[in-house]
C-alpha positions as a LaTeX table, in Angstrom:
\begin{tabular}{lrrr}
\hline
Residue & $x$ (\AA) & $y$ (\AA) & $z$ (\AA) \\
\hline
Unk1 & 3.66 & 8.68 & $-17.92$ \\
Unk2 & 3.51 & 12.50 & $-16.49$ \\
Unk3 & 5.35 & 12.43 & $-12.83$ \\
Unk4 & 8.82 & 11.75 & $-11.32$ \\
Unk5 & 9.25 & 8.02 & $-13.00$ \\
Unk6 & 12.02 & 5.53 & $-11.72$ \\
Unk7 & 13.18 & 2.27 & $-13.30$ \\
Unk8 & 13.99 & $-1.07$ & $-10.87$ \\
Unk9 & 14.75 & $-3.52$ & $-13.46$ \\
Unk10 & 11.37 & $-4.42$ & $-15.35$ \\
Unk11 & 9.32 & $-2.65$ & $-13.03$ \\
Unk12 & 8.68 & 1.43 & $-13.20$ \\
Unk13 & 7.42 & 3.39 & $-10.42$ \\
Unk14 & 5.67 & 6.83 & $-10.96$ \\
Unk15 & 5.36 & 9.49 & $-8.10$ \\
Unk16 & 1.91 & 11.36 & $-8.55$ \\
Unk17 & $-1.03$ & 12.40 & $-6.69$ \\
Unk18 & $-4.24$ & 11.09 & $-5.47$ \\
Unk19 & $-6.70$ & 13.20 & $-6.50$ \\
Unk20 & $-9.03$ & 11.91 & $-3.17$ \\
Unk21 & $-9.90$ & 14.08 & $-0.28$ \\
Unk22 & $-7.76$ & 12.22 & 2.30 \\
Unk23 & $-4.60$ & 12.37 & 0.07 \\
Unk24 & $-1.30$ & 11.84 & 2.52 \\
Unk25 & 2.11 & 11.74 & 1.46 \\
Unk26 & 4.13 & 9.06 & 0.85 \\
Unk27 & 8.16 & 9.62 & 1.58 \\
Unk28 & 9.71 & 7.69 & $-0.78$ \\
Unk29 & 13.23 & 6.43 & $-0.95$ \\
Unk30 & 14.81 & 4.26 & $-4.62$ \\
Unk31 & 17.85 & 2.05 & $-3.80$ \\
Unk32 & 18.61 & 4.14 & $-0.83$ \\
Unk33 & 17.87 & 7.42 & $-2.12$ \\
Unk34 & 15.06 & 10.08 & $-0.85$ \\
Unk35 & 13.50 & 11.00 & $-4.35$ \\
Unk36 & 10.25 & 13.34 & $-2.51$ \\
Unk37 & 7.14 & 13.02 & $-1.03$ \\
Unk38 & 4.41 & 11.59 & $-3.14$ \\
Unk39 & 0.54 & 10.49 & $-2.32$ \\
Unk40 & 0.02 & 7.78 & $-4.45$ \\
Unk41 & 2.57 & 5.58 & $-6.19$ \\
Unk42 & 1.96 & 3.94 & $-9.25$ \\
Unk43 & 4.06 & 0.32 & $-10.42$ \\
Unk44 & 4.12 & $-0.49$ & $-13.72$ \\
Unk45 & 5.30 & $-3.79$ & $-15.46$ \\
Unk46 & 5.73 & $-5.09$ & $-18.88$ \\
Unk47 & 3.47 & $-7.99$ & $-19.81$ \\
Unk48 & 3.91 & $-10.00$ & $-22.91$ \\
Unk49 & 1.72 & $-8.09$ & $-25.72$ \\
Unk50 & 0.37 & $-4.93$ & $-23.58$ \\
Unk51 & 4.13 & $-2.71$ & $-23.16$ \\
Unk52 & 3.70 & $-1.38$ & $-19.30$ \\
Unk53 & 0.72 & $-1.09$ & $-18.10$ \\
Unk54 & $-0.13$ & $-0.04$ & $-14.93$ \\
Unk55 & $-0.63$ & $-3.23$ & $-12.15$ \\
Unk56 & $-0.63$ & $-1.54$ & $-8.86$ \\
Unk57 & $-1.70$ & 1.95 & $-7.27$ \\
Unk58 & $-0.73$ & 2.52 & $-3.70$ \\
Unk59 & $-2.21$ & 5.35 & $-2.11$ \\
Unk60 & $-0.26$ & 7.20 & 1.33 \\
Unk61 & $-4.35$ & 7.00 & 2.78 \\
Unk62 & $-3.75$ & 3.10 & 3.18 \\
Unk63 & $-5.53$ & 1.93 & $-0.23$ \\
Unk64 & $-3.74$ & $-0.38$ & $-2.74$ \\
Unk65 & $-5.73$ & $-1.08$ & $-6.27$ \\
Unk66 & $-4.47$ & $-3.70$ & $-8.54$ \\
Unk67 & $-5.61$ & $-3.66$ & $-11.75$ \\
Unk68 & $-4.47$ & $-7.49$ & $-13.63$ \\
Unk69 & $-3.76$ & $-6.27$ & $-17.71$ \\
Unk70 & $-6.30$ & $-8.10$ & $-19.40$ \\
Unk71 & $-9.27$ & $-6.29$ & $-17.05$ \\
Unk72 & $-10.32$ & $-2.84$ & $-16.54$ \\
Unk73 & $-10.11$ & $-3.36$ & $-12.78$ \\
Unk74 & $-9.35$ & $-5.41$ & $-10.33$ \\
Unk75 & $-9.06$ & $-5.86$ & $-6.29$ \\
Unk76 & $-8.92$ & $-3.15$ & $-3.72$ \\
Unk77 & $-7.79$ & $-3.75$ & $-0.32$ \\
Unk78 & $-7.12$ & $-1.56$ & 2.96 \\
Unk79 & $-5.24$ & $-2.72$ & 5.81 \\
Unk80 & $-5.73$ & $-2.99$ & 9.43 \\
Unk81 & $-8.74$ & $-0.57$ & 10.64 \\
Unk82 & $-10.21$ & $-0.82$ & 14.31 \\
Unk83 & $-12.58$ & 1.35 & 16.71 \\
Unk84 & $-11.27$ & 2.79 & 19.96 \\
Unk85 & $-12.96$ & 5.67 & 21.45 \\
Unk86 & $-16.06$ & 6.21 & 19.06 \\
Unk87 & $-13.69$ & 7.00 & 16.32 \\
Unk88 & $-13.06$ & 4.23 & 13.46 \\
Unk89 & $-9.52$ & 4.06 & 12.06 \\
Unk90 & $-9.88$ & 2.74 & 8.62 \\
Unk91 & $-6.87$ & 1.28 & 7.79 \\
Unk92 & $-3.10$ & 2.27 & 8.31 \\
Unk93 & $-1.34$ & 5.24 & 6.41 \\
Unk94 & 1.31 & 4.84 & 4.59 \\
Unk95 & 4.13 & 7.34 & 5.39 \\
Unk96 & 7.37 & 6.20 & 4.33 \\
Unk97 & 8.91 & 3.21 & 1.61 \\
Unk98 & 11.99 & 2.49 & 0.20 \\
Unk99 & 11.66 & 0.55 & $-2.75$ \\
Unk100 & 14.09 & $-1.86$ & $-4.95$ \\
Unk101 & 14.58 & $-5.14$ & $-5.80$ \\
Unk102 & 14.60 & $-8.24$ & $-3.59$ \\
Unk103 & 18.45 & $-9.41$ & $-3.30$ \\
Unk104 & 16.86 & $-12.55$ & $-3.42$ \\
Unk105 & 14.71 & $-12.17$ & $-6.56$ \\
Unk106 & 15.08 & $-9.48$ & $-8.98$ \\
Unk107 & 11.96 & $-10.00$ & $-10.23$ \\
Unk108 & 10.24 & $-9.37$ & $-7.62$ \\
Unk109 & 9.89 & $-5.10$ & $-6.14$ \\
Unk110 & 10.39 & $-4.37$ & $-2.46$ \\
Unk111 & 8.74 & $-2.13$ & $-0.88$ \\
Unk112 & 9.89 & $-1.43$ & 3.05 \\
Unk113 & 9.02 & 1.05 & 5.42 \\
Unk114 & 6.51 & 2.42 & 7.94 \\
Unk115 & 2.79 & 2.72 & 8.77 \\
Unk116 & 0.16 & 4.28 & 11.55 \\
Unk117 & $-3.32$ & 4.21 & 12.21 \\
Unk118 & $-3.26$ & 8.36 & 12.57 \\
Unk119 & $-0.43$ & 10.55 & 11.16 \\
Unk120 & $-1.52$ & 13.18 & 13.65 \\
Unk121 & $-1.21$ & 11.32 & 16.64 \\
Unk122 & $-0.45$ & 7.52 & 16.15 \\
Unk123 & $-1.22$ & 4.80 & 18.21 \\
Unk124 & $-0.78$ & 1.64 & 16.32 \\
Unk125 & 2.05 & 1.51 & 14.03 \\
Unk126 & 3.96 & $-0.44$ & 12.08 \\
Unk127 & 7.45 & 0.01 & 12.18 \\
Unk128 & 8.02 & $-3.22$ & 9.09 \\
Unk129 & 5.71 & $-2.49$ & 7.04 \\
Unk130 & 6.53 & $-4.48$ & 4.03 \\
Unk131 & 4.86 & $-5.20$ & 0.60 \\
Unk132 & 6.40 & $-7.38$ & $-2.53$ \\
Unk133 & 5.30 & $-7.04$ & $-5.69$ \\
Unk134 & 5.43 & $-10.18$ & $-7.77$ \\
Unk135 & 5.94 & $-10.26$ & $-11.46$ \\
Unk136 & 2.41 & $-10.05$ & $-13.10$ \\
Unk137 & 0.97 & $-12.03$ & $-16.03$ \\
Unk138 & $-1.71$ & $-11.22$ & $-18.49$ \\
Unk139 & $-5.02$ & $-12.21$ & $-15.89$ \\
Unk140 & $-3.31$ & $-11.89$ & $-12.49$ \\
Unk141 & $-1.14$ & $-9.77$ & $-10.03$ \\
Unk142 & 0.49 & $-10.60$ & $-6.89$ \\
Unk143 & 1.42 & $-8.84$ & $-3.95$ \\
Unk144 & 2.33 & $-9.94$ & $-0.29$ \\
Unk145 & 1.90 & $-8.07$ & 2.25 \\
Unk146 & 4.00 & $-8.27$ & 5.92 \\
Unk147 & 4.11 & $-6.09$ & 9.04 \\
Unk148 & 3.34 & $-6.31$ & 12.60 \\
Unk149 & 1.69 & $-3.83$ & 14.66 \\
Unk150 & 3.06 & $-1.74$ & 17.89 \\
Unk151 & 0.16 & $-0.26$ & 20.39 \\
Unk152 & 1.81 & 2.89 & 22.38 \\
Unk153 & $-0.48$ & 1.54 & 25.22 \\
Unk154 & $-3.07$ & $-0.30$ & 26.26 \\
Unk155 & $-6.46$ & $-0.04$ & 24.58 \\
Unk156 & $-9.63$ & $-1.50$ & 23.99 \\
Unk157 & $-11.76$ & $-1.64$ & 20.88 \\
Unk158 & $-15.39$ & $-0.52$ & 21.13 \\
Unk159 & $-17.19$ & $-3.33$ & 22.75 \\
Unk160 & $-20.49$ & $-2.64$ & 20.81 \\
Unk161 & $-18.31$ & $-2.47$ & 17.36 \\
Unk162 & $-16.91$ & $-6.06$ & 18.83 \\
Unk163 & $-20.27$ & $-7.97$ & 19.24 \\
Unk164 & $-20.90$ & $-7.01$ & 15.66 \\
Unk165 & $-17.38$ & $-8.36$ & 14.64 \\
Unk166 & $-16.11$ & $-5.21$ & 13.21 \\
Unk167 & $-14.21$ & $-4.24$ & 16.31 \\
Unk168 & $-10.55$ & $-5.06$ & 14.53 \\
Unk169 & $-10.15$ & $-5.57$ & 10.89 \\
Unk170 & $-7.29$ & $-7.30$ & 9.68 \\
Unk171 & $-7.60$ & $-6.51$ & 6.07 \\
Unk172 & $-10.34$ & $-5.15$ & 4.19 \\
Unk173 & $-10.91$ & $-6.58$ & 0.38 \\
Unk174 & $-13.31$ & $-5.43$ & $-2.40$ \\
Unk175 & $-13.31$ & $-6.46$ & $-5.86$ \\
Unk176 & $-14.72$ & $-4.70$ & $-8.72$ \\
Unk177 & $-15.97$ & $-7.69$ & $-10.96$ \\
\hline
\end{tabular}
């Protein structure tokens, strides 16, 4: 595993880069501590008979990809994405975490921090954004996801992008099988 690698029990997170064209850093914190600035973060797990492979990548752009051991890939999601304006926000960015483990579950990784629809000039956020990741097993992965969102005004989303019902996504999902 090239990258800045950290250990949280039986999970191991890698720092790296996403090699994509909308890369954005991630400012990442373990147990407390700022470790750097990294644009994808990758979580790695042992599972009986495969060592650690690789479960989840999280991209700063908004994009997690979880990959169960057993396949060659998985589900991809995004989060929240809306129109306003003309413009369509995809889904949130991801700009800082803090992971460890749950107090309540060491089994299980936290991930806490923040989120916005634009770095450059952000108008939803998400000041809880949360994610756990769940102890995988040989065929499946999983991962909840918590956070609310904050408008720094009133808006309203594209009323033609709303009769079509893609005015406000909640979640976006896409599976590679």
């Amino acid at each position: 595993m090239a990258g800045k690698v950290w250990r949280l029990g039986d999970w191991v997170v890698r720092g790296s880069r996403d090699p994509g064209p909308a890369a954005l850093p991630i400012r990442l914190k373990v147990e407390g501590r700022p470790v750097g600035a990294f644009s994808r973060l990758e979580f790695h797990h042992p599972v009986e008979g495969l060592h650690w492979p690789q479960v989840v990548a999280l991209d700063g752009a908004g994009y997690v990809r979880l990959c169960p051991p057993v396949a060659e890939w998985g589900t991809s999601f995004c989060f929240t994405g809306y129109w306003r304006d003309g413009k369509y926000l995809h889904t949130l960015k991801i700009l800082r975490l803090e992971a460890r483990l749950d107090p309540r579950d060491k089994a299980v990784l936290l991930l806490e921090g923040e989120a916005v629809d634009d770095p450059k000039k952000p108008f939803l956020k998400s000041p809880n954004f949360t994610l756990r990741l769940y102890k995988p097993g040989r065929s499946h992965i999983g991962v909840g996801v918590w956070y609310s969102l904050v408008a720094r005004e009133d808006f309203s989303l594209d009323r033609s992008r709303q009769l079509k019902g893609e005015g406000f996504k909640v979640a976006q999902f896409s599976s590679m099988f």
